[in-house]
Coordinates of C-alpha atoms and ligand atoms in Angstrom, one line a residue:
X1 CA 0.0 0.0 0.0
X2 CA 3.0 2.8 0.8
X3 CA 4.6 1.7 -2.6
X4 CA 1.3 2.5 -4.1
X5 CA 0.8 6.1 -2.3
X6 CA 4.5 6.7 -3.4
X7 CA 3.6 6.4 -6.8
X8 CA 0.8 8.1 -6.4
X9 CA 2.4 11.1 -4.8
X10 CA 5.2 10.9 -7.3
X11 CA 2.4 11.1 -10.3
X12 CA 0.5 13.6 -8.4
X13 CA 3.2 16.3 -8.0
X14 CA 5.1 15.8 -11.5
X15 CA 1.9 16.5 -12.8
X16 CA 1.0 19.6 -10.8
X17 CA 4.4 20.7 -11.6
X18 CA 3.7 20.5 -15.5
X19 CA 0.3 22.2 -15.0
X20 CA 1.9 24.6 -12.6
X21 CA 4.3 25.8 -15.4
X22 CA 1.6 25.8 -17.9
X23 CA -0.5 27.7 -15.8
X24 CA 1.6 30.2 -14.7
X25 CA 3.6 30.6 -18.0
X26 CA 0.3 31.1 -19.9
X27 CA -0.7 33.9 -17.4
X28 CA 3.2 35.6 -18.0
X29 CA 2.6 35.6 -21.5
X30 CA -0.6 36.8 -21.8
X31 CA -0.2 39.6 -18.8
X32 CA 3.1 40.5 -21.0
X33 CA 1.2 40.8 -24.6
X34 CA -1.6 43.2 -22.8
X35 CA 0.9 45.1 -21.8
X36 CA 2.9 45.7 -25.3
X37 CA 0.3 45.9 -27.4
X38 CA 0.9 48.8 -30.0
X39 CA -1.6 50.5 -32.7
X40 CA -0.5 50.2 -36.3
X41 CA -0.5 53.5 -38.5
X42 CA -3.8 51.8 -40.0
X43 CA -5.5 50.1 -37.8
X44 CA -8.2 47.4 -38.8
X45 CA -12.0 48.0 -37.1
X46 CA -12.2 47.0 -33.9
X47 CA -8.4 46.6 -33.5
X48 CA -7.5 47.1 -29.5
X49 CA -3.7 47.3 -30.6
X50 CA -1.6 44.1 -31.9
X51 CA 2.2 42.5 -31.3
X52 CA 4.8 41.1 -33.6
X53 CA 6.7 38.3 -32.0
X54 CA 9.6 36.4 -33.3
X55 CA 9.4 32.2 -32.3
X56 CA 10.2 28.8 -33.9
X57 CA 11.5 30.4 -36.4
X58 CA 8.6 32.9 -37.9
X59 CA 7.3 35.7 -36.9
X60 CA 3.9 36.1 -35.3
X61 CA 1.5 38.2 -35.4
X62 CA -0.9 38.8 -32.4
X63 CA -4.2 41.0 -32.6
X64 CA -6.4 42.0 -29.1
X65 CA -9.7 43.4 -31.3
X66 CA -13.3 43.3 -30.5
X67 CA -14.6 41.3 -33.2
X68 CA -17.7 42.4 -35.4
X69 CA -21.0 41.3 -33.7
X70 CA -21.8 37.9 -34.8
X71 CA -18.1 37.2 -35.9
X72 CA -16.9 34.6 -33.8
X73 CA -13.8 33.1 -34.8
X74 CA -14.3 29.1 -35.8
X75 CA -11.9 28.1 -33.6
X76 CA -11.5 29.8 -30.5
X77 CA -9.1 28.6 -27.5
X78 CA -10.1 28.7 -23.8
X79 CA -7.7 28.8 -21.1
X80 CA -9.1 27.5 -18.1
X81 CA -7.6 23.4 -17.8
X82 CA -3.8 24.1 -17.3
X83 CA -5.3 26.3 -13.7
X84 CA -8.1 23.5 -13.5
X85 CA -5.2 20.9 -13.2
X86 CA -3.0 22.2 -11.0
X87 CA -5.3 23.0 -8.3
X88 CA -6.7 19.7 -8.6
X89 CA -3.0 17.9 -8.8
X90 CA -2.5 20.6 -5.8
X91 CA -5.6 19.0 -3.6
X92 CA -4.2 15.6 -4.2
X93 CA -0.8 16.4 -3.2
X94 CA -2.1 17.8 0.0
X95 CA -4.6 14.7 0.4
X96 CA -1.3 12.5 0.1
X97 CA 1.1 14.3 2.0
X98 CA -0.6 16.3 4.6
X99 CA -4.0 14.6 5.2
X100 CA -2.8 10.7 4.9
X101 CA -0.9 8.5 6.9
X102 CA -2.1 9.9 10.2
X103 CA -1.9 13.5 9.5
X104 CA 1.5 13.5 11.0
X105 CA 2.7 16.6 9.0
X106 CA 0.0 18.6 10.5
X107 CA 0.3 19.0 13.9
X108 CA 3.3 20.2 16.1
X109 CA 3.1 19.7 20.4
X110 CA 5.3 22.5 20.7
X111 CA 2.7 25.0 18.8
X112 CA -0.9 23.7 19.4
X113 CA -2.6 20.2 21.4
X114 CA -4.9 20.0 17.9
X115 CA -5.3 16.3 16.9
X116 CA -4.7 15.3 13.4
X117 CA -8.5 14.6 12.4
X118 CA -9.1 18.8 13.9
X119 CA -6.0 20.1 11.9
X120 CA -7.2 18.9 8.6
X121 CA -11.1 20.7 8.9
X122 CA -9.0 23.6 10.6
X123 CA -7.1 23.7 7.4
X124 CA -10.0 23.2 5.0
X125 CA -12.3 25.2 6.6
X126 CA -9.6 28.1 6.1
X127 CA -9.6 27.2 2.5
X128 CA -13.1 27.2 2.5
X129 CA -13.7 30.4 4.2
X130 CA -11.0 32.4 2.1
X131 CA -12.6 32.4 -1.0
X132 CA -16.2 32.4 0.6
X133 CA -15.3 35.7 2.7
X134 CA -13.2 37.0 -0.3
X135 CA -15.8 36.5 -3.2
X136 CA -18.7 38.1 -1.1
X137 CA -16.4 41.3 -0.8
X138 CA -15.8 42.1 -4.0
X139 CA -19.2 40.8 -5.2
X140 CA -21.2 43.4 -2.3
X141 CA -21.3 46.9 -2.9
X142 CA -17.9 47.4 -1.4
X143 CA -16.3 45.6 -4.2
X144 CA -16.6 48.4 -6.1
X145 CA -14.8 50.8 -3.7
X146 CA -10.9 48.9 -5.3
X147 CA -8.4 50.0 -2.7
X148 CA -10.7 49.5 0.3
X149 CA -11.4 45.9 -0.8
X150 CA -8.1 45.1 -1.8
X151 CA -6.5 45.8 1.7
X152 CA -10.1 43.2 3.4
X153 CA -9.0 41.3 1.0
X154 CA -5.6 40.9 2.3
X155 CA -6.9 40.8 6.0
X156 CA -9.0 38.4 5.3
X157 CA -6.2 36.0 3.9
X158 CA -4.1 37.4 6.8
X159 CA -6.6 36.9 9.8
X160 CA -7.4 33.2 8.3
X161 CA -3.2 32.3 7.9
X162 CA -3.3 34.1 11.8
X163 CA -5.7 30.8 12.8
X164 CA -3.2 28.6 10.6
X165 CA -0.3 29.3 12.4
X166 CA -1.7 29.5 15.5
X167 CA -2.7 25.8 15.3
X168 CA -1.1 23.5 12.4
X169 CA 2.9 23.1 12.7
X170 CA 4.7 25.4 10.6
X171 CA 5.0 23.6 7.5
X172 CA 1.2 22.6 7.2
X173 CA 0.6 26.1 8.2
X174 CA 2.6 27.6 5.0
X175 CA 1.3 25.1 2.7
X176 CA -2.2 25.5 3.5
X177 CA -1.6 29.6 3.3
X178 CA -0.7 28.3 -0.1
X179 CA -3.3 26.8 -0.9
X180 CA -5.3 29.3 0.8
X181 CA -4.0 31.4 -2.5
X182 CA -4.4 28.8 -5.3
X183 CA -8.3 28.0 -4.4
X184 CA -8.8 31.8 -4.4
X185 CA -6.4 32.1 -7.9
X186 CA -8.8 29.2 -9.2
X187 CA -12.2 30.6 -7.9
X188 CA -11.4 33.7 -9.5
X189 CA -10.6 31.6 -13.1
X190 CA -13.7 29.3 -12.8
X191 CA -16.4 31.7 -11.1
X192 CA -15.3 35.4 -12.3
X193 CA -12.9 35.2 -15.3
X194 CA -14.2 32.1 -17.4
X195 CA -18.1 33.6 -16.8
X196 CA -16.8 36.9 -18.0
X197 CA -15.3 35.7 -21.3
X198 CA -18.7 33.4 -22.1
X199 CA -20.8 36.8 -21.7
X200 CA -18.1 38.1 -24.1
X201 CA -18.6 35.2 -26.5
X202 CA -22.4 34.8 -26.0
X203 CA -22.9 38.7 -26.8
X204 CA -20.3 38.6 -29.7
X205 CA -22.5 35.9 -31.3
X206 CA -26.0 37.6 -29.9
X207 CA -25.0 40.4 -32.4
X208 CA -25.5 42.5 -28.5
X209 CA -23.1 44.4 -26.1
X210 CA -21.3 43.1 -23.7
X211 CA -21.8 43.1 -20.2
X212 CA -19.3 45.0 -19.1
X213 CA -19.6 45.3 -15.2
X214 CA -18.6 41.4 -15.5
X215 CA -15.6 42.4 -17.5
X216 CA -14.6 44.6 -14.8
X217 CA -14.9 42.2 -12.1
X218 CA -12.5 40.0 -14.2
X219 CA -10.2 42.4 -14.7
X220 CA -9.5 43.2 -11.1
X221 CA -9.5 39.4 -10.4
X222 CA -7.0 39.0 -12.8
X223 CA -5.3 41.1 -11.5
X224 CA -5.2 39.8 -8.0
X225 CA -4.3 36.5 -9.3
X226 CA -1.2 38.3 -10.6
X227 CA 0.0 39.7 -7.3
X228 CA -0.5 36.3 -5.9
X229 CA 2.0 34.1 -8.0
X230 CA 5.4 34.9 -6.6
X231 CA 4.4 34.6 -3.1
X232 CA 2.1 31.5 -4.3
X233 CA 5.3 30.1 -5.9
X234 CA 7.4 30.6 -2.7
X235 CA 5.2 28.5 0.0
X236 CA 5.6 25.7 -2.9
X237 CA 9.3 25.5 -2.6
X238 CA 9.3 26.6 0.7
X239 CA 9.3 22.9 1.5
X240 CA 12.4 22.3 1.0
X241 CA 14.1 25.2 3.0
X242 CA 13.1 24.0 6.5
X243 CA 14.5 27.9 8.0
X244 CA 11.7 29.2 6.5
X245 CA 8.3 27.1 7.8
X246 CA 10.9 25.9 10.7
X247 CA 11.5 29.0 11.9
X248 CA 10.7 30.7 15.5
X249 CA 9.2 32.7 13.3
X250 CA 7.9 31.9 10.8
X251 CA 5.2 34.0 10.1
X252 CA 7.4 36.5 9.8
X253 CA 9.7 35.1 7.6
X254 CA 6.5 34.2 5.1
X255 CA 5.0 37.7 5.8
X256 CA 8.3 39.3 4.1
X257 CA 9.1 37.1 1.3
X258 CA 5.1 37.1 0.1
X259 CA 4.9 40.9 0.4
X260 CA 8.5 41.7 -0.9
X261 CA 7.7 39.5 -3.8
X262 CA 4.5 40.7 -4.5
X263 CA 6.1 43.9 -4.3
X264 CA 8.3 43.1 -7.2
X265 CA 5.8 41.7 -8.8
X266 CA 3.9 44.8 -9.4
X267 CA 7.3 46.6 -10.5
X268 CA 7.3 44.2 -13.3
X269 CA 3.5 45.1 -13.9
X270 CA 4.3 48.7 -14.3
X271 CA 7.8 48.3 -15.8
X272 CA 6.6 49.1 -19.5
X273 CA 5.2 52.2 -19.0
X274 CA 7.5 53.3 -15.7
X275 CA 11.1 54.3 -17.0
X276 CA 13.1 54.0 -13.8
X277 CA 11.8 50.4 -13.0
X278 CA 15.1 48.8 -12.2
X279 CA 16.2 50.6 -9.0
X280 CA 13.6 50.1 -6.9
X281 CA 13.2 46.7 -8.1
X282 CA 16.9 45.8 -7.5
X283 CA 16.4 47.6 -3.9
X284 CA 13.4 46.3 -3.2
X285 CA 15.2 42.4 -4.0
X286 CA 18.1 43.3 -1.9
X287 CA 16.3 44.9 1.3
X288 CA 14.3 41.3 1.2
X289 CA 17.3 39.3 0.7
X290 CA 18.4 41.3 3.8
X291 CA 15.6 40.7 5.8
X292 CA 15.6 36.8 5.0
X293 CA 18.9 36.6 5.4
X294 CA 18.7 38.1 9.0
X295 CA 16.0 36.1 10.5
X296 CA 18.1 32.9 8.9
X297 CA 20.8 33.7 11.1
X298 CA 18.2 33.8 14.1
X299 CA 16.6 30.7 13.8
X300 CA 15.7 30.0 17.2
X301 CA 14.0 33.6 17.1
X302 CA 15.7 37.0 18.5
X303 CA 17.5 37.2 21.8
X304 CA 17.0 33.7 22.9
X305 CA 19.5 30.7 23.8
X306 CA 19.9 28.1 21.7
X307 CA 20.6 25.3 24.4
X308 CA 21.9 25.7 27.8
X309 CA 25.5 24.5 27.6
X310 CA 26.9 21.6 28.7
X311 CA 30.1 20.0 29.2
X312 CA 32.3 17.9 26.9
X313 CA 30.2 15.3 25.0
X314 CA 32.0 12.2 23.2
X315 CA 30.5 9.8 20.3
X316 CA 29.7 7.3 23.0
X317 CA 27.6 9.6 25.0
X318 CA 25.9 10.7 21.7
X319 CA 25.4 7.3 20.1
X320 CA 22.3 6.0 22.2
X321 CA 20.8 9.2 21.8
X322 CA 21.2 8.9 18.2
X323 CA 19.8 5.6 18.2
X324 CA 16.9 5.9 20.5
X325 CA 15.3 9.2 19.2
X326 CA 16.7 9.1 15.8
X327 CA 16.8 5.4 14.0
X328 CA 13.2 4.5 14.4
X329 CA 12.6 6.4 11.7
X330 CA 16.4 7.3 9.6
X331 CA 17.0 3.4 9.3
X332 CA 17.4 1.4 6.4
X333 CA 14.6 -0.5 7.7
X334 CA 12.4 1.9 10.1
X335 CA 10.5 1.0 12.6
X336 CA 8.2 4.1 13.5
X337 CA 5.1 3.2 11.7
X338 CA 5.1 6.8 10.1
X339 CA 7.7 6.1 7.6
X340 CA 8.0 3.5 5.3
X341 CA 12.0 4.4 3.5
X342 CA 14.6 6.1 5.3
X343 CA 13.4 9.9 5.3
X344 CA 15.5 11.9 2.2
X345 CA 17.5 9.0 2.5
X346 CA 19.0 9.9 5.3
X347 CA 20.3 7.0 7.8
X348 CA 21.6 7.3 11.2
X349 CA 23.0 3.8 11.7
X350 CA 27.1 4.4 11.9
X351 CA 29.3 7.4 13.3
X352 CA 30.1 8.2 9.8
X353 CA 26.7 9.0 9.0
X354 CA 25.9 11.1 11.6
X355 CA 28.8 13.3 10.8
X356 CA 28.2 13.6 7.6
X357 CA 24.8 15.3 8.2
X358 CA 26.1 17.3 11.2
X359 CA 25.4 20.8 10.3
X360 CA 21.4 19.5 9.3
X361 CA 21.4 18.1 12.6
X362 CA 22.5 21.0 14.3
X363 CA 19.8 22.8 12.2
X364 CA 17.1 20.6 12.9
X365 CA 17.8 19.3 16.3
X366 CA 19.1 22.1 18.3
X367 CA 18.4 25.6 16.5
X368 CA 14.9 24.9 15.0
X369 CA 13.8 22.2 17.2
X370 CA 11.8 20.6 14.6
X371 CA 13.1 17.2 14.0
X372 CA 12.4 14.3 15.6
X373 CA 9.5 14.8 13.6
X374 CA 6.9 16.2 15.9
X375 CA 8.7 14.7 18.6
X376 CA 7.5 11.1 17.8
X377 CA 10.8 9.5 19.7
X378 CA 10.3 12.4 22.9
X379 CA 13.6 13.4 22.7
X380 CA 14.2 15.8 25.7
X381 CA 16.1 19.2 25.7
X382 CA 19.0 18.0 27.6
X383 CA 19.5 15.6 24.8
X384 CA 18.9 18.3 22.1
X385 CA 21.8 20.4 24.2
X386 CA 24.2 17.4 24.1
X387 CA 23.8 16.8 20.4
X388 CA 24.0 20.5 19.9
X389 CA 27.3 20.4 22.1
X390 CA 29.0 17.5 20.4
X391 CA 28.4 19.3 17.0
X392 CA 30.4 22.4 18.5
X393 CA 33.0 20.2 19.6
X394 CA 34.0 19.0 16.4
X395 CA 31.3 15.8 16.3
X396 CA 34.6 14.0 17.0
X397 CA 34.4 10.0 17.1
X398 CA 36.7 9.7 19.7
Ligands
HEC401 C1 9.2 10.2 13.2 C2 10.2 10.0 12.2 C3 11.5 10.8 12.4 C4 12.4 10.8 13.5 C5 12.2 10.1 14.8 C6 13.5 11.6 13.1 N1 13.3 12.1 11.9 FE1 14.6 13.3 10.8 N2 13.4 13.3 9.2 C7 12.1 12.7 9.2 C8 11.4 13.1 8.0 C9 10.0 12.7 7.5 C10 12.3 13.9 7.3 C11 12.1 14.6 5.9 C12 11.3 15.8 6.0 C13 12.0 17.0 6.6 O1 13.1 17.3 6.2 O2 11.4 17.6 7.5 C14 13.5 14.0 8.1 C15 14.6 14.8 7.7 C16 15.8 14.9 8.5 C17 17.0 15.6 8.1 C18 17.2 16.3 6.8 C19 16.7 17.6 6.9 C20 17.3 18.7 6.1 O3 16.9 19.8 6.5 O4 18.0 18.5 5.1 C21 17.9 15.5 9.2 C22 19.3 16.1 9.2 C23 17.2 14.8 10.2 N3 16.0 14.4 9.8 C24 17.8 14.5 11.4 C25 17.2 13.8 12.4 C26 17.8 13.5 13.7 C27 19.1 14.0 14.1 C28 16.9 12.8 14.4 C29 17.0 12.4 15.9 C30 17.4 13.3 16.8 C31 15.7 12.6 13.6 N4 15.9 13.2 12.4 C32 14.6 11.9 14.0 C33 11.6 11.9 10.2 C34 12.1 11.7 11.4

């Protein structure tokens, strides 16, 4: 059965990551083209403004016009099924990885008592209430009113991310703000932007005008969808850099690379028709690398001790700590009934081992605090202090 939700998993996030790219890409493009579309000395009726491009070896030609009424094009492509796929490959993933197996990935002891089975509605019921909260805001009266709703907006996604954190261990926190983002980037594609574009089609071919108060409303969702790639891209990597999710805090951590992305992402937005675009950009890049940078120094938070020190430690005094806490689960054959292969591979069984992985461990172990995995082998500080100490010392054999 594990081999079978490996594959699974496997499938499941190779294909999220094709869709992803598609997605995204598609969105690049076409957010690019809007925004270099010129008018020719003769322009055609109905012509919006058009775009040479050179590809594959030809040139292309690429008109935005407002066809005549009862012209529609033969053949006319939607764009709606690269988005439809990755937030469906995205729900799998987190069915697989977060929600499975116990729902060991969701909770933390050391941030909230929750029990698995109340972490995972916490986490959908976040989902849920992000794009229920969000799509009645800018559907009411004060949807119209841009810059007020745009800043509920981002309380609302702030408040519910507030309740995420509060509960759900910091990974499944950050990947559910993630989510959080991709069911509001896909509810805006299916409910706002694809309904806008039929009206568009049905009134082209009804020989009538269009509705444009739905055009609007896609435009701005569009829009938002925009803002909300870099940061959306972030929390899916963000896996994979433990000083991020594993951080004291990180909240924080999340709260500046989403908003300096963002940020950056709205200099690109306005780069075409803003001539001194690549200062700001470049300052606004560094000041975040900064930032990140300083709070990856501070893992453990500001101003606190890492571990209370201790005296000499030698491999002997380390090994049975190794072994108890750690080798259930990094073993070539496990025994903690969480894991089925070695985690990333990674096997605790000899000295050499260890010290390979000693700066990780350090990491992991001592600074961040977030391995054993939520504690399943009740490792206690002490220990953490010892393993922390033996690092200092060189993680000698002798
Ligand atoms: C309950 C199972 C479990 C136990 C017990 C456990 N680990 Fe892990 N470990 C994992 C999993 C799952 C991963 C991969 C996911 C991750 O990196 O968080 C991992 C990853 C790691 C990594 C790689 C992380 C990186 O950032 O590259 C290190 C190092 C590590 N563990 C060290 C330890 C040490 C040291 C102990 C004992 C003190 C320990 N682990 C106990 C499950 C466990």
């Amino acid at each position: 059965m594990s081999s079978m939700t490996e594959l699974l998993h496997l499938i499941a996030r190779w294909v999220h990551l094709i869709a992803g790219i598609m997605w995204i890409g598609n969105s690049m493009l076409f957010n690019w083209l809007d925004r270099n579309l010129v008018m020719p000395d003769d322009p055609e009726k109905g012509l919006i403004g058009e775009n040479w491009m050179i590809h594959s070896g030809g040139f292309y030609q690429v008109k935005k016009l407002n066809p005549e009424p009862g012209a529609l094009p033969k053949m006319l492509h939607w764009f709606k099924w690269q988005n439809g796929v990755t937030w469906l490959s995205g729900i799998s993933l987190l069915v697989l990885v977060y929600y499975m197996g116990g729902a060991a990935l969701m909770t933390d002891a050391a941030v909230s008592r929750i029990t698995g089975g109340s972490a995972v509605l916490l986490g959908l019921g976040c989902v849920a209430a992000s794009w229920v909260l969000y799509d009645l805001l800018w559907r009411s009266p004060l949807g119209k009113r841009q810059t007020l709703s745009f800043l509920l907006s981002i309380a609302i996604v702030l408040g519910l991310s507030a309740v995420l954190f509060h509960y759900l261990s910091g990974r499944a926190a950050y990947m559910h703000v993630g989510v959080m983002l991709g069911t509001l980037m896909t509810g805006n594609v299916w409910m706002v932007i694809i309904p806008s574009q039929r009206e568009l089609v049905d009134a082209t071919s009804e020989h009538r005008k269009q509705n444009l108060a739905k055009g609007y409303q896609a435009k701005a969702r569009s829009i938002h969808n925009n803002y909300m790639t870099f940061p959306l891209l972030f929390i899916m990597i963000s896996n994979h850099f433990p000083l991020t999710f594993g951080h004291a805090l990180n909240w924080a951590v999340l709260l500046v690379l989403a908003f300096g992305s963002a940020l950056i992402r709205h200099f690109m937005n306005i780069r075409f028709t803003w001539r001194n675009w690549f200062l700001p950009t470049t300052l606004v890049f560094f000041a975040t690398c900064v930032a990140t940078l300083i709070f990856f120094s501070h893992p453990a938070g500001f101003g606190r001790q890492e571990s209370s020190p201790t005296g000499p430690q030698r491999w002997a005094d380390i090994e049975p700590i190794i072994q108890s806490r750690c080798v259930p689960c990094h073993a070539t054959r496990p025994t903690n009934a969480a894991v089925t292969v070695a985690p990333s591979g990674i096997i605790f069984e000899r000295y050499s081992q260890v010290s390979q992985w000693k700066e990780r461990i350090k990491l992991r172990v001592v600074s961040l605090r977030n391995m054993p995995l939520n504690n399943a082998t009740n490792i206690t500080d002490e220990e953490r202090a010892r393993i922390g100490a033996w690092i200092d010392q060189g993680a000698r054999e002798d």
